[in-house]
Amino acid sequence: MIAILEAKHAGLLSRQYWYRNIMSGLIVGVVALPLAMAFAIASGAKPEQGLYTAIVAGTLASLFGGSRLQITGPTGAFIVILSGITAKYGIAGLQIATLMAGIMLLIMGLARMGSVIRYIPEPVIIGFTSGIAVIIFVGQWQDFFGLAPQAAHHFHEKLLRLITALPHLELHTTLMGIFTLAVLLLSNRYLKKIPGPLVAIVSATVLQSIFSFKEVTTIGSTFGGIPQALPQFSLPAGISAATMLELIGPAFTIALLGAIESLLSAVVADNMAGTLHQSNQELIGQGIANIASPLFGGFAATGALARTATNIRNGGNSPLSGIVHALTLVLIVILLAPLAANIPLAALAAILFVVAYNMSEAHRFLHMVKTAPRADVAVLLITFLLTVFSDLVIAVNIGVMLATLLFMKRMAETVSITQLSDADLQQEYGQRTWCLPPSTLVYRVEGPLFFGAAEHLQHRLQTLREDTDTIVLRISRVPIMDATGMQALWNLLDTCKHHNIRLVIAEARPNILEKLRRSGLVSQIGEQNVLPHLQLLWPSTVTLGAVQK
């Protein structure tokens, strides 16, 4: 259900909840102000475009999303992707890619893919978010230290050039960055009721306004300030079929990362507030938000975990707080935009340093390295290194592929084929004394019989005694079977026919039995050899010693 309608049915839009949601929305709006501008600049856009994104996407995602607590806007996770797109295709290309990503998210939601995206393994998620955090951190050195632009295609090249340029840092800019960082850390620790980024950005702006350091670059000196007006509707420049074809890859990356980030944020919100979001509707809401955002001067947005958590901690319990958060930014743009001209870029870089550290989840990364199985650690490190030194899309694809192969290997290892003795059957059934004929072999198959485990079955049964005349497969503990698992049974049947051995399949579950019938295996084995219970294979005597086939 759409979050706003769910909140209405639950009575959360009634007047008794207005105050808490309005106050929470005001606080989140103030928190979003410096973050939206910082993320926009880091993504290669203008600071006001970050505010427009938070306003438009934040409103629409709150209205049409599947989580009544989610706050949507520009996020740090997007910086690496968006800055690369902006550098290659310009801001118009970024907006076209965002528009296409919104359509993809909308289709994902309508196709009910929300639950599928949540299955991306934890080592992959932590690996690429930690990798993004490293890239964001290094990417802010230029503004924090006042260094000359360091153009480089690869991360390691940029890192080496920045390290080489560090001795030439601009002192006033660096001190401004350090001052902002100190204020931010101290305010987060001692002024917990006031948003730390707001205290830091106001302090740095006041300092710059008083002393007017010429060496310190500001929003005014770099971008000419922020327009004191709301954006107008317009299509992104240069949109064409050829451009859209070229941007399919970047657009899919935005959509995939946006879906993952939004659903992760919604899950965290559910854990914090005891709610239950609708994943497919959340993708639909994020799709609508990203379609509209570039049409009003913005760019890509997704669920913002830090702002969502702030919303919950301050009492927000309905989409009203998300709407108020957007209206707060509208008022700030209309009334206070000229004051943003003196905001130092070094101050925004300091804020992004803290964002990068929080995003890195260093404690979870190190804990997984220390405690997780080696194969999972390998997936984590490979995803992390590919994110930093190669490409996020490649990192996620390879990480998911490796994790999938690892999962299949582990699932295959859960399949066991055990030959049962008289004692095993006696222990299981108890009501009779079992004495199997030497020529009869009974096997119990446990676990999913899929392509990863089919070879195990074939290998286990490939050597048969010469006097064997009956093989019984008990498959009551086989929950699923795919085409390759079915083929393994066909191969076993061919082997049995070649050696004149009777093949009996016992205790198949209804879904497995239906597959066996559709494949024609039952007709080849014979209905008399497909039994619901193992006891039906022999007469109901106490001792089964000289049983004839």
Coordinates of C-alpha atoms in Angstrom, one line a residue, residues 120-381:
I120 CA 22.1 -9.1 -2.2
P121 CA 24.6 -10.7 0.3
E122 CA 26.0 -8.7 3.2
P123 CA 29.7 -9.1 2.2
V124 CA 28.8 -7.4 -1.2
I125 CA 26.9 -4.6 0.4
I126 CA 29.5 -3.8 3.1
G127 CA 32.3 -4.2 0.5
F128 CA 31.0 -1.7 -2.0
T129 CA 29.7 0.8 0.6
S130 CA 33.1 0.8 2.3
G131 CA 34.7 1.2 -1.1
I132 CA 32.4 4.2 -1.9
A133 CA 33.3 5.7 1.5
V134 CA 37.1 5.5 0.7
I135 CA 36.5 7.2 -2.7
I136 CA 34.4 10.0 -1.2
F137 CA 37.0 10.6 1.5
V138 CA 39.9 10.9 -0.9
G139 CA 37.7 12.9 -3.4
Q140 CA 37.3 15.7 -0.8
W141 CA 41.0 16.3 -0.2
Q142 CA 41.1 18.9 -3.0
D143 CA 38.5 21.1 -1.3
F144 CA 39.6 20.4 2.3
F145 CA 43.2 21.2 1.7
G146 CA 42.7 23.8 -1.1
L147 CA 44.7 21.8 -3.6
A148 CA 44.8 22.4 -7.4
P149 CA 42.5 20.1 -9.4
Q150 CA 44.0 16.7 -9.9
A151 CA 42.6 15.2 -13.1
A152 CA 43.0 11.4 -13.3
H153 CA 41.0 8.6 -14.8
H154 CA 41.9 5.9 -12.2
F155 CA 41.6 6.1 -8.4
H156 CA 45.2 5.1 -7.7
E157 CA 46.5 7.8 -10.1
K158 CA 44.4 10.5 -8.4
L159 CA 45.4 9.3 -4.9
L160 CA 49.1 9.5 -5.9
R161 CA 48.8 13.0 -7.4
L162 CA 46.9 14.2 -4.3
I163 CA 49.6 12.8 -2.0
T164 CA 52.2 14.5 -4.1
A165 CA 50.3 17.8 -4.0
L166 CA 49.7 17.8 -0.2
P167 CA 52.9 19.7 0.6
H168 CA 51.4 22.6 -1.5
L169 CA 48.2 22.8 0.5
E170 CA 46.5 26.2 1.1
L171 CA 46.9 27.0 4.8
H172 CA 43.8 29.1 5.4
T173 CA 41.6 26.6 3.6
T174 CA 43.0 23.7 5.5
L175 CA 42.5 25.5 8.8
M176 CA 38.9 26.2 7.9
G177 CA 38.4 22.5 7.1
I178 CA 40.0 21.4 10.4
F179 CA 37.9 24.0 12.3
T180 CA 34.7 22.8 10.7
L181 CA 35.6 19.2 11.4
A182 CA 36.3 19.9 15.0
V183 CA 33.1 21.8 15.5
L184 CA 31.1 19.0 13.8
L185 CA 32.7 16.3 16.0
L186 CA 32.3 18.3 19.2
S187 CA 28.7 19.3 18.4
N188 CA 27.8 15.7 17.6
R189 CA 29.1 14.7 21.0
Y190 CA 27.9 17.5 23.3
L191 CA 25.0 19.2 21.4
K192 CA 23.0 16.1 20.5
K193 CA 19.7 18.0 20.2
I194 CA 21.1 20.4 17.5
P195 CA 22.1 18.9 14.2
G196 CA 25.9 18.8 14.0
P197 CA 26.2 19.6 10.3
L198 CA 24.1 22.7 10.8
V199 CA 26.3 23.9 13.7
A200 CA 29.4 23.2 11.7
I201 CA 28.3 24.9 8.5
V202 CA 26.9 28.0 10.3
S203 CA 30.2 28.3 12.3
A204 CA 32.3 28.1 9.2
T205 CA 30.1 30.5 7.3
V206 CA 30.2 33.1 10.1
L207 CA 34.0 32.8 10.4
Q208 CA 34.3 33.3 6.6
S209 CA 31.9 36.2 6.7
I210 CA 33.8 38.0 9.4
F211 CA 37.4 37.5 8.1
S212 CA 36.7 37.2 4.3
F213 CA 39.7 34.9 3.6
K214 CA 40.4 35.5 0.0
E215 CA 42.2 32.1 -0.4
V216 CA 39.2 30.2 0.9
T217 CA 36.8 29.2 -1.9
T218 CA 33.1 29.5 -1.2
I219 CA 29.8 28.7 -2.8
G220 CA 29.7 32.3 -3.9
S221 CA 33.1 32.4 -5.4
T222 CA 32.7 29.1 -7.2
F223 CA 29.0 28.9 -8.2
G224 CA 27.9 32.5 -7.8
G225 CA 25.7 31.7 -4.8
I226 CA 22.3 30.0 -4.7
P227 CA 19.3 31.5 -6.7
Q228 CA 16.6 32.8 -4.4
A229 CA 13.9 31.0 -6.4
L230 CA 12.4 27.6 -7.0
P231 CA 13.1 25.6 -10.1
Q232 CA 11.0 25.6 -13.2
F233 CA 9.8 22.6 -15.1
S234 CA 12.0 21.8 -18.1
L235 CA 13.2 18.7 -20.0
P236 CA 17.0 17.9 -19.6
A237 CA 19.0 19.5 -22.5
G238 CA 20.1 17.3 -25.3
I239 CA 17.7 14.4 -24.7
S240 CA 17.6 12.1 -27.7
A241 CA 17.3 8.4 -28.6
A242 CA 21.1 8.2 -29.2
T243 CA 21.9 9.9 -25.9
M244 CA 19.5 7.6 -24.0
L245 CA 21.1 4.5 -25.6
E246 CA 24.5 5.7 -24.5
L247 CA 23.3 6.3 -21.0
I248 CA 21.5 2.9 -20.4
G249 CA 24.5 1.5 -18.5
P250 CA 24.9 4.5 -16.1
A251 CA 21.1 4.7 -15.7
F252 CA 20.9 1.1 -14.7
T253 CA 23.7 1.6 -12.2
I254 CA 21.8 4.5 -10.6
A255 CA 18.6 2.4 -10.5
L256 CA 20.3 -0.6 -9.0
L257 CA 22.2 1.4 -6.4
G258 CA 19.1 3.5 -5.6
A259 CA 17.0 0.4 -5.1
I260 CA 19.5 -1.2 -2.8
E261 CA 20.1 2.0 -0.8
S262 CA 16.4 2.7 -0.4
L263 CA 15.4 -0.8 0.6
L264 CA 18.3 -1.0 3.1
S265 CA 17.2 2.3 4.6
A266 CA 13.6 1.2 4.8
V267 CA 14.6 -2.1 6.6
V268 CA 16.7 -0.1 9.1
A269 CA 13.7 2.2 9.6
D270 CA 11.5 -0.8 10.3
N271 CA 13.9 -2.2 12.8
M272 CA 14.1 1.2 14.6
A273 CA 10.3 1.9 14.6
G274 CA 8.7 -1.5 14.5
T275 CA 7.0 -0.8 11.2
L276 CA 6.8 -2.9 8.0
H277 CA 7.5 -1.2 4.7
Q278 CA 6.2 -2.4 1.3
S279 CA 9.3 -3.0 -0.8
N280 CA 7.7 -2.9 -4.2
Q281 CA 5.7 0.3 -3.5
E282 CA 9.0 1.8 -2.2
L283 CA 10.6 1.2 -5.6
I284 CA 7.6 2.7 -7.3
G285 CA 7.8 5.8 -5.1
Q286 CA 11.6 6.1 -5.7
G287 CA 11.0 5.7 -9.4
I288 CA 8.4 8.5 -9.5
A289 CA 10.8 10.7 -7.4
N290 CA 13.7 10.2 -9.8
I291 CA 11.5 10.8 -12.9
A292 CA 10.4 14.1 -11.5
S293 CA 13.6 15.3 -9.9
P294 CA 15.6 16.0 -13.2
L295 CA 12.5 17.7 -14.6
F296 CA 12.8 20.3 -11.9
G297 CA 16.6 20.9 -12.0
G298 CA 17.6 18.0 -9.7
F299 CA 19.4 14.7 -10.1
A300 CA 19.3 11.2 -8.6
A301 CA 17.9 10.6 -5.2
T302 CA 17.4 7.6 -2.9
G303 CA 16.4 6.8 0.6
A304 CA 18.8 8.6 3.0
L305 CA 19.6 6.4 6.0
A306 CA 21.0 9.2 8.3
R307 CA 18.0 11.5 7.6
T308 CA 15.5 8.7 8.0
A309 CA 17.1 7.8 11.3
T310 CA 17.0 11.4 12.4
N311 CA 13.3 11.5 11.5
I312 CA 12.5 8.5 13.6
R313 CA 14.5 9.7 16.6
N314 CA 12.7 13.0 16.6
G315 CA 9.2 11.5 16.6
G316 CA 8.3 11.2 13.0
N317 CA 5.8 8.5 12.3
S318 CA 4.1 9.4 9.0
P319 CA 4.9 10.8 5.6
L320 CA 3.9 14.2 6.9
S321 CA 7.4 14.6 8.4
G322 CA 9.0 13.9 5.0
I323 CA 6.7 16.5 3.3
V324 CA 7.5 19.1 6.1
H325 CA 11.3 18.4 5.5
A326 CA 10.8 19.3 1.9
L327 CA 8.8 22.5 2.7
T328 CA 11.5 23.5 5.2
L329 CA 14.0 23.5 2.4
V330 CA 11.6 25.5 0.2
L331 CA 11.5 28.2 2.8
I332 CA 15.2 28.2 3.3
V333 CA 15.8 28.6 -0.5
I334 CA 13.2 31.4 -0.7
L335 CA 14.3 33.3 2.4
L336 CA 17.9 32.5 3.2
A337 CA 19.6 31.6 -0.1
P338 CA 21.8 34.8 -0.3
L339 CA 23.4 33.8 3.1
A340 CA 24.8 30.6 1.5
A341 CA 27.3 32.5 -0.7
N342 CA 29.9 32.5 2.2
I343 CA 29.7 28.8 2.9
P344 CA 33.3 27.5 2.5
L345 CA 33.8 24.4 0.3
A346 CA 36.3 23.2 2.8
A347 CA 33.4 23.1 5.4
L348 CA 31.3 21.0 3.1
A349 CA 34.3 18.7 2.5
A350 CA 34.7 18.3 6.3
I351 CA 31.1 17.2 6.6
L352 CA 31.6 14.7 3.8
F353 CA 34.6 13.3 5.7
V354 CA 32.3 12.4 8.5
V355 CA 29.7 11.1 6.1
A356 CA 32.3 8.9 4.5
Y357 CA 33.4 7.5 7.8
N358 CA 29.9 6.7 8.9
M359 CA 29.2 5.1 5.5
S360 CA 32.3 2.9 5.7
E361 CA 31.0 1.0 8.7
A362 CA 34.6 0.3 9.6
H363 CA 33.6 -1.7 12.7
R364 CA 31.3 -4.1 10.6
F365 CA 34.0 -4.4 7.9
L366 CA 36.7 -5.3 10.4
H367 CA 34.4 -7.6 12.4
M368 CA 33.5 -9.5 9.2
V369 CA 37.2 -9.8 8.2
K370 CA 37.9 -11.3 11.6
T371 CA 35.0 -13.6 12.2
A372 CA 33.4 -14.5 8.8
P373 CA 34.2 -17.6 6.8
R374 CA 37.2 -17.2 4.6
A375 CA 35.1 -17.4 1.4
D376 CA 32.9 -14.5 2.6
V377 CA 35.9 -12.5 3.5
A378 CA 37.3 -13.0 0.0
V379 CA 34.0 -11.8 -1.5
L380 CA 34.1 -8.8 0.8
L381 CA 37.6 -7.8 0.0

